Tab-separated table of C-alpha atoms in Angstrom:
chain	number	residue	atom	x	y	z
S	119	MET	CA	-29.241	41.604	11.357
S	120	LEU	CA	-30.979	38.775	9.509
S	121	ARG	CA	-28.781	39.406	6.452
S	122	LEU	CA	-25.668	39.324	8.643
S	123	LEU	CA	-26.794	36.085	10.279
S	124	ALA	CA	-27.489	34.513	6.876
S	125	ALA	CA	-24.083	35.602	5.631
S	126	LEU	CA	-22.372	34.075	8.672
S	127	VAL	CA	-24.257	30.801	8.195
S	128	LEU	CA	-23.281	30.723	4.506
S	129	LEU	CA	-19.645	31.469	5.367
S	130	GLY	CA	-19.654	28.696	7.947
S	131	THR	CA	-21.130	26.263	5.436
S	132	LEU	CA	-18.552	27.151	2.791
S	133	THR	CA	-15.711	26.903	5.319
S	134	SER	CA	-16.902	23.498	6.522
S	135	HIS	CA	-17.160	22.319	2.921
S	136	ALA	CA	-13.641	23.546	2.170
S	137	VAL	CA	-12.254	21.829	5.282
S	138	ALA	CA	-14.016	18.603	4.303
S	139	GLN	CA	-12.527	18.806	0.811
S	140	ASP	CA	-9.045	19.464	2.224
S	141	ALA	CA	-9.440	16.476	4.568
S	142	GLN	CA	-10.045	14.237	1.558
S	143	ARG	CA	-7.235	15.645	-0.577
S	144	SER	CA	-4.383	13.271	-1.390
S	145	GLU	CA	-1.012	14.659	-0.364
S	146	CYS	CA	0.690	11.967	-2.467
S	147	LEU	CA	-1.012	13.225	-5.623
S	148	ALA	CA	-0.437	16.855	-4.701
S	149	MET	CA	3.291	16.263	-4.225
S	150	ALA	CA	3.801	13.784	-7.063
S	151	SER	CA	5.221	16.445	-9.376
S	152	ALA	CA	7.264	18.211	-6.695
S	153	PRO	CA	11.073	18.150	-7.040
S	154	PRO	CA	12.850	15.375	-5.112
S	155	ARG	CA	14.026	16.294	-1.638
S	156	ALA	CA	17.334	15.498	0.043
S	157	ILE	CA	16.822	13.394	3.153
S	158	PRO	CA	19.581	12.073	5.409
S	159	VAL	CA	19.960	8.305	5.764
S	160	ASN	CA	19.305	7.350	9.369
S	161	PHE	CA	17.392	4.101	9.694
S	162	ARG	CA	18.720	2.773	12.972
S	163	ARG	CA	17.704	5.387	15.512
S	164	VAL	CA	16.811	3.986	18.918
S	165	ALA	CA	14.721	6.858	20.241
S	166	ALA	CA	11.020	6.803	19.400
S	167	ASN	CA	9.607	9.523	17.185
S	168	ALA	CA	6.045	10.812	17.370
S	169	ASP	CA	5.838	10.753	13.565
S	170	GLU	CA	7.169	7.223	13.121
S	171	VAL	CA	5.173	4.553	11.347
S	172	ALA	CA	5.858	0.913	12.254
S	173	ILE	CA	5.596	-1.600	9.393
S	174	THR	CA	5.718	-5.286	10.386
S	175	TYR	CA	5.950	-8.245	8.013
S	176	ALA	CA	3.457	-10.943	9.087
S	177	GLY	CA	3.667	-13.318	6.108
S	178	HIS	CA	2.809	-13.795	2.427
S	179	SER	CA	1.420	-10.370	1.361
S	180	THR	CA	0.373	-9.209	4.792
S	181	TYR	CA	2.117	-6.264	6.376
S	182	TYR	CA	0.819	-4.520	9.493
S	183	ILE	CA	1.075	-0.742	9.475
S	184	ASP	CA	0.822	0.992	12.851
S	185	THR	CA	0.310	4.738	12.580
S	186	PRO	CA	1.413	7.402	15.086
S	187	GLY	CA	-2.269	7.968	15.912
S	188	GLY	CA	-2.788	4.318	16.867
S	189	VAL	CA	-4.551	3.033	13.742
S	190	ARG	CA	-3.501	-0.504	12.814
S	191	ILE	CA	-3.825	-1.651	9.182
S	192	ALA	CA	-3.378	-5.181	7.799
S	193	THR	CA	-2.802	-5.579	4.054
S	194	ASP	CA	-4.163	-8.509	2.011
S	195	TYR	CA	-5.682	-9.765	5.241
S	196	ASN	CA	-6.966	-13.341	5.423
S	197	GLY	CA	-6.995	-13.882	9.182
S	198	VAL	CA	-4.061	-16.316	9.167
S	199	TYR	CA	-1.065	-13.992	9.234
S	200	GLN	CA	-1.494	-12.154	12.500
S	201	THR	CA	0.776	-10.363	14.919
S	202	GLY	CA	-0.214	-8.328	17.944
S	203	ARG	CA	-3.717	-6.974	18.282
S	204	LEU	CA	-6.439	-7.125	15.659
S	205	PRO	CA	-6.223	-4.506	12.914
S	206	ASP	CA	-8.577	-1.543	12.806
S	207	VAL	CA	-8.460	-1.701	8.997
S	208	ALA	CA	-8.161	-4.843	6.877
S	209	THR	CA	-7.592	-4.486	3.131
S	210	MET	CA	-8.139	-7.499	0.873
S	211	ASN	CA	-7.719	-8.659	-2.710
S	212	ARG	CA	-9.664	-11.428	-4.377
S	213	ALA	CA	-6.825	-13.332	-6.098
S	214	HIS	CA	-7.260	-16.415	-3.909
S	215	ALA	CA	-7.924	-17.311	-0.292
S	216	THR	CA	-4.503	-16.261	1.023
S	217	HIS	CA	-5.369	-12.632	0.212
S	218	TYR	CA	-8.846	-12.247	1.677
S	219	THR	CA	-11.497	-13.734	3.918
S	220	LEU	CA	-15.240	-13.371	3.591
S	221	PHE	CA	-15.541	-14.034	7.324
S	222	PRO	CA	-13.214	-11.576	9.057
S	223	ASP	CA	-13.329	-11.105	12.806
S	224	PRO	CA	-16.417	-8.928	13.406
S	225	ARG	CA	-14.391	-6.777	15.798
S	226	ILE	CA	-12.437	-5.325	12.831
S	227	PRO	CA	-14.298	-2.053	12.204
S	228	HIS	CA	-13.104	-1.347	8.653
S	229	VAL	CA	-12.943	-4.158	6.060
S	230	LEU	CA	-11.978	-2.858	2.616
S	231	HIS	CA	-12.464	-5.250	-0.308
S	232	GLY	CA	-10.198	-4.494	-3.261
S	233	TRP	CA	-12.919	-5.627	-5.665
S	234	GLY	CA	-16.287	-4.047	-6.342
S	235	GLU	CA	-19.790	-5.418	-6.725
S	236	ASN	CA	-22.148	-5.567	-9.715
S	237	GLY	CA	-19.380	-4.874	-12.192
S	238	GLN	CA	-18.349	-1.629	-10.524
S	239	PRO	CA	-14.777	-0.991	-9.332
S	240	ALA	CA	-14.067	-0.582	-5.643
S	241	HIS	CA	-13.479	3.022	-4.670
S	242	TYR	CA	-12.036	4.296	-1.400
S	243	ALA	CA	-11.097	7.785	-0.334
S	244	ASP	CA	-11.511	7.526	3.413
S	245	ARG	CA	-9.897	9.190	6.376
S	246	ILE	CA	-9.695	6.818	9.335
S	247	GLY	CA	-8.015	8.374	12.344
S	248	ASP	CA	-4.710	9.861	11.188
S	249	VAL	CA	-4.523	7.916	7.919
S	250	TYR	CA	-6.084	8.664	4.532
S	251	ILE	CA	-6.754	5.498	2.503
S	252	ARG	CA	-7.436	5.351	-1.219
S	253	ASN	CA	-7.107	2.743	-3.962
S	254	VAL	CA	-6.237	2.371	-7.638
S	255	THR	CA	-7.818	-0.631	-9.376
S	256	THR	CA	-6.201	-2.987	-11.903
S	257	ASP	CA	-7.483	-6.010	-13.813
S	258	ILE	CA	-6.871	-9.495	-12.465
S	259	ARG	CA	-6.739	-13.023	-13.912
S	260	ARG	CA	-9.430	-15.559	-13.123
S	261	TYR	CA	-8.576	-18.513	-10.901
S	262	TRP	CA	-9.711	-22.074	-10.453
S	263	GLY	CA	-13.465	-22.503	-10.382
S	264	GLU	CA	-14.204	-19.172	-12.082
S	265	ASP	CA	-13.472	-19.894	-15.742
S	266	SER	CA	-9.698	-19.598	-15.361
S	267	GLY	CA	-9.234	-19.447	-19.137
S	268	GLY	CA	-11.667	-16.570	-19.587
S	269	GLU	CA	-11.102	-12.855	-19.851
S	270	MET	CA	-9.465	-10.994	-17.008
S	271	ILE	CA	-11.728	-9.523	-14.338
S	272	LYS	CA	-11.788	-5.791	-14.834
S	273	ASP	CA	-10.784	-3.814	-11.732
S	274	GLY	CA	-10.535	-7.002	-9.664
S	275	ASN	CA	-7.382	-5.950	-7.799
S	276	SER	CA	-6.693	-2.820	-5.780
S	277	ILE	CA	-3.437	-1.054	-5.144
S	278	PHE	CA	-4.092	0.440	-1.714
S	279	ILE	CA	-2.353	3.664	-0.752
S	280	PHE	CA	-2.031	4.827	2.844
S	281	GLU	CA	-1.145	8.449	3.534
S	282	VAL	CA	0.002	9.069	7.089
S	283	ALA	CA	2.557	11.207	8.934
S	284	GLY	CA	3.660	12.783	5.664
S	285	LEU	CA	4.407	9.354	4.152
S	286	CYS	CA	2.809	7.815	1.060
S	287	ILE	CA	2.756	4.018	1.464
S	288	GLY	CA	1.551	1.744	-1.350
S	289	HIS	CA	0.700	-1.971	-1.443
S	290	LEU	CA	0.506	-3.352	-4.993
S	291	GLY	CA	-1.731	-6.262	-4.023
S	292	HIS	CA	-1.890	-9.326	-6.289
S	293	LEU	CA	-0.768	-7.410	-9.352
S	294	HIS	CA	-1.201	-9.213	-12.696
S	295	VAL	CA	-0.770	-6.485	-15.291
S	296	LYS	CA	1.747	-3.862	-16.289
S	297	LEU	CA	0.773	-0.388	-15.178
S	298	ASP	CA	0.132	2.285	-17.781
S	299	ASP	CA	0.513	6.047	-17.516
S	300	SER	CA	-2.999	6.443	-16.113
S	301	HIS	CA	-2.185	4.039	-13.264
S	302	PHE	CA	1.039	5.839	-12.392
S	303	ALA	CA	-0.775	9.182	-12.473
S	304	ALA	CA	-3.498	7.860	-10.155
S	305	ILE	CA	-0.950	6.361	-7.756
S	306	GLY	CA	1.127	9.529	-7.508
S	307	ARG	CA	4.274	9.684	-5.447
S	308	LEU	CA	5.098	6.752	-3.159
S	309	ASP	CA	7.700	6.853	-0.404
S	310	ILE	CA	7.289	3.185	0.497
S	311	VAL	CA	5.975	0.431	-1.766
S	312	MET	CA	5.212	-3.245	-1.037
S	313	VAL	CA	5.962	-5.326	-4.112
S	314	PRO	CA	5.043	-8.970	-4.957
S	315	ILE	CA	8.146	-10.741	-6.276
S	316	ASP	CA	6.981	-14.342	-6.806
S	317	GLY	CA	7.484	-14.014	-10.564
S	318	THR	CA	4.680	-16.445	-11.440
S	319	TYR	CA	1.317	-16.124	-9.684
S	320	THR	CA	1.329	-12.333	-9.982
S	321	MET	CA	3.557	-11.187	-12.852
S	322	SER	CA	7.046	-11.818	-14.179
S	323	LEU	CA	10.075	-10.535	-12.320
S	324	ASP	CA	10.926	-8.463	-15.393
S	325	GLY	CA	7.498	-6.824	-15.291
S	326	ILE	CA	7.438	-6.099	-11.564
S	327	SER	CA	11.022	-4.843	-11.710
S	328	GLU	CA	10.107	-2.293	-14.378
S	329	ILE	CA	7.187	-1.083	-12.274
S	330	THR	CA	9.417	-0.849	-9.188
S	331	LYS	CA	11.996	1.198	-11.066
S	332	ARG	CA	9.406	3.592	-12.444
S	333	LEU	CA	7.724	4.110	-9.062
S	334	ARG	CA	11.159	4.866	-7.609
S	335	ALA	CA	9.955	4.832	-4.028
S	336	SER	CA	12.501	5.560	-1.326
S	337	VAL	CA	11.809	2.172	0.284
S	338	VAL	CA	10.834	-1.078	-1.448
S	339	LEU	CA	9.469	-3.877	0.747
S	340	PRO	CA	9.303	-7.242	-1.085
S	341	MET	CA	6.454	-9.666	-0.360
S	342	HIS	CA	4.708	-12.714	-1.882
S	343	ARG	CA	8.094	-14.272	-2.556
S	344	PHE	CA	7.805	-18.092	-2.376
S	345	ALA	CA	11.110	-19.470	-3.728
S	346	THR	CA	12.126	-16.440	-5.788
S	347	PRO	CA	15.857	-15.785	-5.420
S	348	LEU	CA	16.142	-12.334	-3.878
S	349	ASP	CA	19.394	-11.793	-5.769
S	350	GLU	CA	17.534	-12.131	-9.071
S	351	PHE	CA	15.029	-9.422	-8.153
S	352	MET	CA	17.856	-7.166	-7.015
S	353	ARG	CA	19.758	-7.740	-10.239
S	354	LEU	CA	16.734	-6.791	-12.323
S	355	ILE	CA	15.914	-3.557	-10.508
S	356	GLY	CA	19.491	-2.421	-11.021
S	357	GLN	CA	22.231	-0.668	-9.138
S	358	GLN	CA	20.119	2.438	-8.531
S	359	PHE	CA	18.687	0.633	-5.469
S	360	GLU	CA	20.618	-0.056	-2.284
S	361	ILE	CA	20.005	-3.339	-0.442
S	362	ASP	CA	19.376	-3.486	3.312
S	363	ARG	CA	18.883	-6.962	4.755
S	364	ARG	CA	17.292	-6.970	8.208
S	365	GLY	CA	18.035	-10.404	9.643
S	366	GLY	CA	16.076	-10.968	12.847
S	367	GLU	CA	13.974	-7.807	12.356
S	368	ARG	CA	10.354	-8.012	11.252
S	369	THR	CA	9.454	-4.399	12.003
S	370	LEU	CA	10.625	-1.262	10.231
S	371	ARG	CA	10.151	2.001	12.131
S	372	ILE	CA	10.344	4.934	9.776
S	373	SER	CA	9.341	8.570	9.418
S	374	ARG	CA	9.479	11.120	6.643
S	375	ASP	CA	12.728	12.445	8.095
S	376	THR	CA	14.440	9.049	8.033
S	377	LEU	CA	13.652	8.009	4.465
S	378	PRO	CA	16.873	7.060	2.666
S	379	ALA	CA	18.369	9.478	0.152
S	380	THR	CA	18.988	6.537	-2.217
S	381	PRO	CA	16.100	4.152	-3.078
S	382	THR	CA	16.555	1.092	-0.870
S	383	VAL	CA	15.168	-2.447	-0.857
S	384	ILE	CA	14.642	-3.431	2.767
S	385	ILE	CA	14.290	-7.158	3.337
S	386	LEU	CA	12.652	-7.834	6.681
S	387	ASP	CA	12.975	-11.143	8.450
S	388	GLY	CA	10.654	-13.808	7.062
S	389	VAL	CA	10.324	-12.372	3.546
Protein backbone atom coordinates (compact mmCIF):
# COMPACT_ATOMS: atom_id res chain seq x y z
CA MET A 1 0.00 0.00 0.00
CA LEU A 2 2.82 2.39 0.89
CA ARG A 3 4.53 1.63 -2.44
CA LEU A 4 1.27 2.29 -4.29
CA LEU A 5 0.78 5.57 -2.44
CA ALA A 6 4.36 6.64 -3.21
CA ALA A 7 3.87 5.77 -6.86
CA LEU A 8 0.67 7.82 -7.03
CA VAL A 9 2.39 10.80 -5.40
CA LEU A 10 5.29 10.54 -7.87
CA LEU A 11 2.87 10.28 -10.80
CA GLY A 12 0.99 13.33 -9.57
CA THR A 13 4.23 15.28 -9.22
CA LEU A 14 5.38 14.35 -12.72
CA THR A 15 1.96 15.19 -14.18
CA SER A 16 1.91 18.57 -12.44
CA HIS A 17 5.42 19.28 -13.71
CA ALA A 18 4.42 18.34 -17.26
CA VAL A 19 1.32 20.56 -17.09
CA ALA A 20 3.43 23.44 -15.79
CA GLN A 21 5.89 22.97 -18.65
CA ASP A 22 3.06 22.86 -21.20
CA ALA A 23 1.59 26.05 -19.71
CA GLN A 24 4.88 27.83 -20.37
CA ARG A 25 5.39 26.48 -23.88
CA SER A 26 5.29 29.02 -26.70
CA GLU A 27 2.74 28.12 -29.36
CA CYS A 28 4.31 30.70 -31.68
CA LEU A 29 7.66 28.91 -31.56
CA ALA A 30 6.04 25.49 -31.84
CA MET A 31 4.13 26.52 -34.97
CA ALA A 32 6.84 28.68 -36.55
CA SER A 33 7.90 25.92 -38.94
CA ALA A 34 4.37 24.71 -39.70
CA PRO A 35 3.09 25.13 -43.28
CA PRO A 36 1.04 28.28 -43.93
CA ARG A 37 -2.70 27.92 -43.53
CA ALA A 38 -5.47 29.25 -45.75
CA ILE A 39 -7.72 31.65 -43.86
CA PRO A 40 -10.69 33.51 -45.32
CA VAL A 41 -10.59 37.31 -45.35
CA ASN A 42 -13.39 38.62 -43.16
CA PHE A 43 -12.38 41.67 -41.16
CA ARG A 44 -15.67 43.51 -40.89
CA ARG A 45 -17.91 41.13 -38.99
CA VAL A 46 -20.37 42.83 -36.66
CA ALA A 47 -21.11 39.94 -34.32
CA ALA A 48 -18.79 39.51 -31.35
CA ASN A 49 -16.64 36.41 -31.14
CA ALA A 50 -15.50 34.79 -27.91
CA ASP A 51 -12.00 34.37 -29.36
CA GLU A 52 -11.62 37.94 -30.60
CA VAL A 53 -8.79 40.15 -29.46
CA ALA A 54 -9.33 43.93 -29.53
CA ILE A 55 -6.28 46.04 -30.42
CA THR A 56 -6.65 49.81 -29.95
CA TYR A 57 -4.17 52.47 -31.05
CA ALA A 58 -3.67 55.00 -28.23
CA GLY A 59 -0.73 57.01 -29.60
CA HIS A 60 2.99 56.95 -30.40
CA SER A 61 4.01 53.29 -29.75
CA THR A 62 1.20 52.45 -27.38
CA TYR A 63 -1.40 49.92 -28.39
CA TYR A 64 -3.91 48.43 -25.95
CA ILE A 65 -4.58 44.73 -26.35
CA ASP A 66 -7.76 43.40 -24.74
CA THR A 67 -7.87 39.61 -24.55
CA PRO A 68 -10.99 37.40 -24.57
CA GLY A 69 -10.26 36.56 -20.92
CA GLY A 70 -10.34 40.22 -19.89
CA VAL A 71 -6.61 40.93 -19.60
CA ARG A 72 -5.68 44.42 -20.79
CA ILE A 73 -2.12 45.08 -22.02
CA ALA A 74 -0.53 48.45 -22.87
CA THR A 75 2.64 48.45 -24.99
CA ASP A 76 5.49 50.95 -24.52
CA TYR A 77 3.43 52.43 -21.70
CA ASN A 78 4.36 55.85 -20.31
CA GLY A 79 1.09 56.83 -18.64
CA VAL A 80 0.24 59.53 -21.19
CA TYR A 81 -1.43 57.56 -23.96
CA GLN A 82 -4.45 56.09 -22.25
CA THR A 83 -7.85 54.85 -23.32
CA GLY A 84 -10.45 53.10 -21.21
CA ARG A 85 -9.48 51.44 -17.97
CA LEU A 86 -5.97 50.99 -16.64
CA PRO A 87 -4.01 48.10 -18.13
CA ASP A 88 -3.37 44.92 -16.18
CA VAL A 89 0.01 44.63 -17.92
CA ALA A 90 2.26 47.51 -18.97
CA THR A 91 5.31 46.76 -21.11
CA MET A 92 8.02 49.41 -21.47
CA ASN A 93 11.23 50.16 -23.34
CA ARG A 94 13.96 52.50 -22.19
CA ALA A 95 14.60 54.46 -25.41
CA HIS A 96 13.30 57.73 -23.94
CA ALA A 97 10.48 58.98 -21.75
CA THR A 98 7.70 58.45 -24.31
CA HIS A 99 8.24 54.68 -24.03
CA TYR A 100 8.33 54.12 -20.28
CA THR A 101 7.67 55.58 -16.86
CA LEU A 102 9.48 54.80 -13.65
CA PHE A 103 6.37 55.87 -11.74
CA PRO A 104 3.47 53.89 -13.19
CA ASP A 105 0.09 53.86 -11.49
CA PRO A 106 0.52 51.47 -8.54
CA ARG A 107 -2.80 49.84 -9.43
CA ILE A 108 -1.19 48.25 -12.53
CA PRO A 109 -0.35 44.76 -11.26
CA HIS A 110 2.21 43.75 -13.90
CA VAL A 111 4.89 46.23 -15.04
CA LEU A 112 7.37 44.64 -17.45
CA HIS A 113 10.55 46.60 -18.17
CA GLY A 114 12.13 45.73 -21.52
CA TRP A 115 15.59 46.28 -20.06
CA GLY A 116 17.37 44.29 -17.38
CA GLU A 117 19.40 45.23 -14.33
CA ASN A 118 23.09 44.77 -13.49
CA GLY A 119 24.03 44.08 -17.08
CA GLN A 120 21.61 41.18 -17.43
CA PRO A 121 18.94 41.06 -20.16
CA ALA A 122 15.28 41.18 -19.22
CA HIS A 123 13.61 37.80 -19.49
CA TYR A 124 9.89 37.08 -19.43
CA ALA A 125 8.01 33.87 -19.97
CA ASP A 126 4.87 34.53 -17.97
CA ARG A 127 1.29 33.41 -18.21
CA ILE A 128 -1.08 36.13 -17.02
CA GLY A 129 -4.72 35.13 -17.30
CA ASP A 130 -5.30 33.87 -20.84
CA VAL A 131 -2.16 35.41 -22.34
CA TYR A 132 1.41 34.10 -22.42
CA ILE A 133 3.99 36.92 -22.56
CA ARG A 134 7.63 36.54 -23.54
CA ASN A 135 10.34 38.82 -24.91
CA VAL A 136 13.32 38.84 -27.27
CA THR A 137 16.00 41.43 -26.46
CA THR A 138 17.94 43.62 -28.91
CA ASP A 139 20.65 46.24 -28.45
CA ILE A 140 19.72 49.90 -28.28
CA ARG A 141 21.50 53.23 -28.87
CA ARG A 142 22.32 55.55 -26.00
CA TYR A 143 20.42 58.82 -25.68
CA TRP A 144 21.05 62.27 -24.32
CA GLY A 145 22.63 62.31 -20.88
CA GLU A 146 23.95 58.74 -21.09
CA ASP A 147 27.02 59.09 -23.30
CA SER A 148 25.05 59.24 -26.55
CA GLY A 149 28.21 58.68 -28.60
CA GLY A 150 29.19 55.53 -26.72
CA GLU A 151 28.62 51.89 -27.50
CA MET A 152 25.11 50.57 -27.83
CA ILE A 153 23.45 49.20 -24.70
CA LYS A 154 23.34 45.45 -25.02
CA ASP A 155 19.84 43.98 -24.67
CA GLY A 156 18.38 47.40 -23.87
CA ASN A 157 15.22 46.91 -25.95
CA SER A 158 12.65 44.14 -25.84
CA ILE A 159 10.44 42.81 -28.57
CA PHE A 160 7.42 41.68 -26.56
CA ILE A 161 5.33 38.79 -27.85
CA PHE A 162 1.80 38.11 -26.64
CA GLU A 163 0.26 34.71 -27.30
CA VAL A 164 -3.50 34.64 -26.82
CA ALA A 165 -6.55 33.02 -28.42
CA GLY A 166 -4.33 31.19 -30.89
CA LEU A 167 -2.77 34.47 -32.07
CA CYS A 168 0.91 35.45 -31.90
CA ILE A 169 1.15 39.24 -31.52
CA GLY A 170 4.52 41.02 -31.55
CA HIS A 171 5.53 44.59 -30.66
CA LEU A 172 9.00 45.51 -31.96
CA GLY A 173 9.52 48.26 -29.40
CA HIS A 174 12.08 51.00 -30.11
CA LEU A 175 14.05 48.85 -32.52
CA HIS A 176 17.50 50.19 -33.50
CA VAL A 177 19.22 47.23 -35.12
CA LYS A 178 18.65 44.78 -37.93
CA LEU A 179 17.54 41.38 -36.72
CA ASP A 180 19.73 38.36 -37.38
CA ASP A 181 18.75 34.72 -37.76
CA SER A 182 18.91 34.13 -34.01
CA HIS A 183 16.39 36.93 -33.41
CA PHE A 184 13.98 35.60 -36.02
CA ALA A 185 14.30 32.10 -34.56
CA ALA A 186 13.58 33.40 -31.05
CA ILE A 187 10.59 35.43 -32.25
CA GLY A 188 9.01 32.55 -34.15
CA ARG A 189 5.82 32.97 -36.10
CA LEU A 190 3.88 36.23 -35.74
CA ASP A 191 0.30 36.73 -36.90
CA ILE A 192 0.23 40.42 -35.98
CA VAL A 193 3.23 42.73 -35.66
CA MET A 194 3.46 46.36 -34.50
CA VAL A 195 6.22 48.13 -36.42
CA PRO A 196 7.92 51.53 -35.80
CA ILE A 197 8.06 53.44 -39.09
CA ASP A 198 9.58 56.81 -38.12
CA GLY A 199 12.68 56.09 -40.20
CA THR A 200 15.01 58.09 -37.95
CA TYR A 201 14.81 57.63 -34.18
CA THR A 202 14.49 53.86 -34.47
CA MET A 203 15.94 52.61 -37.77
CA SER A 204 15.76 53.44 -41.46
CA LEU A 205 12.63 52.71 -43.44
CA ASP A 206 14.70 50.38 -45.62
CA GLY A 207 15.80 48.42 -42.56
CA ILE A 208 12.38 48.15 -40.93
CA SER A 209 10.81 47.26 -44.27
CA GLU A 210 13.19 44.33 -44.71
CA ILE A 211 12.35 43.08 -41.22
CA THR A 212 8.62 43.45 -41.91
CA LYS A 213 8.90 41.48 -45.13
CA ARG A 214 10.85 38.68 -43.49
CA LEU A 215 8.46 38.40 -40.54
CA ARG A 216 5.60 38.18 -43.04
CA ALA A 217 2.91 38.52 -40.41
CA SER A 218 -0.69 38.39 -41.57
CA VAL A 219 -1.32 41.86 -40.11
CA VAL A 220 1.13 44.76 -39.84
CA LEU A 221 0.18 47.65 -37.54
CA PRO A 222 2.40 50.73 -38.04
CA MET A 223 3.32 52.91 -35.06
CA HIS A 224 5.88 55.56 -34.01
CA ARG A 225 5.30 57.37 -37.29
CA PHE A 226 5.85 61.13 -36.79
CA ALA A 227 5.88 62.67 -40.29
CA THR A 228 6.83 59.54 -42.22
CA PRO A 229 4.83 59.32 -45.46
CA LEU A 230 2.80 56.13 -45.19
CA ASP A 231 3.04 55.71 -48.96
CA GLU A 232 6.83 55.45 -48.70
CA PHE A 233 6.64 52.63 -46.16
CA MET A 234 4.09 50.83 -48.31
CA ARG A 235 6.26 51.21 -51.39
CA LEU A 236 9.25 49.70 -49.60
CA ILE A 237 7.48 46.64 -48.22
CA GLY A 238 6.26 45.83 -51.71
CA GLN A 239 3.16 44.61 -53.44
CA GLN A 240 3.02 41.40 -51.41
CA PHE A 241 1.17 43.40 -48.72
CA GLU A 242 -2.39 44.67 -49.06
CA ILE A 243 -3.27 48.06 -47.57
CA ASP A 244 -6.35 48.60 -45.38
CA ARG A 245 -6.90 52.15 -44.17
CA ARG A 246 -9.31 52.41 -41.25
CA GLY A 247 -10.38 56.05 -41.15
CA GLY A 248 -12.34 56.79 -37.98
CA GLU A 249 -11.50 53.39 -36.43
CA ARG A 250 -8.96 53.08 -33.64
CA THR A 251 -9.80 49.51 -32.65
CA LEU A 252 -9.19 46.32 -34.61
CA ARG A 253 -11.19 43.28 -33.50
CA ILE A 254 -9.62 40.12 -34.81
CA SER A 255 -9.43 36.39 -34.21
CA ARG A 256 -7.40 33.55 -35.64
CA ASP A 257 -10.27 32.75 -38.00
CA THR A 258 -10.41 36.28 -39.43
CA LEU A 259 -6.73 36.79 -40.21
CA PRO A 260 -6.33 37.85 -43.85
CA ALA A 261 -5.08 35.31 -46.38
CA THR A 262 -2.77 37.99 -47.84
CA PRO A 263 -0.42 39.95 -45.51
CA THR A 264 -2.12 43.28 -44.84
CA VAL A 265 -1.01 46.63 -43.43
CA ILE A 266 -3.87 47.98 -41.35
CA ILE A 267 -3.67 51.70 -40.63
CA LEU A 268 -5.86 52.60 -37.69
CA ASP A 269 -7.07 56.11 -37.07
CA GLY A 270 -4.45 58.33 -35.47
CA VAL A 271 -1.38 56.46 -36.75
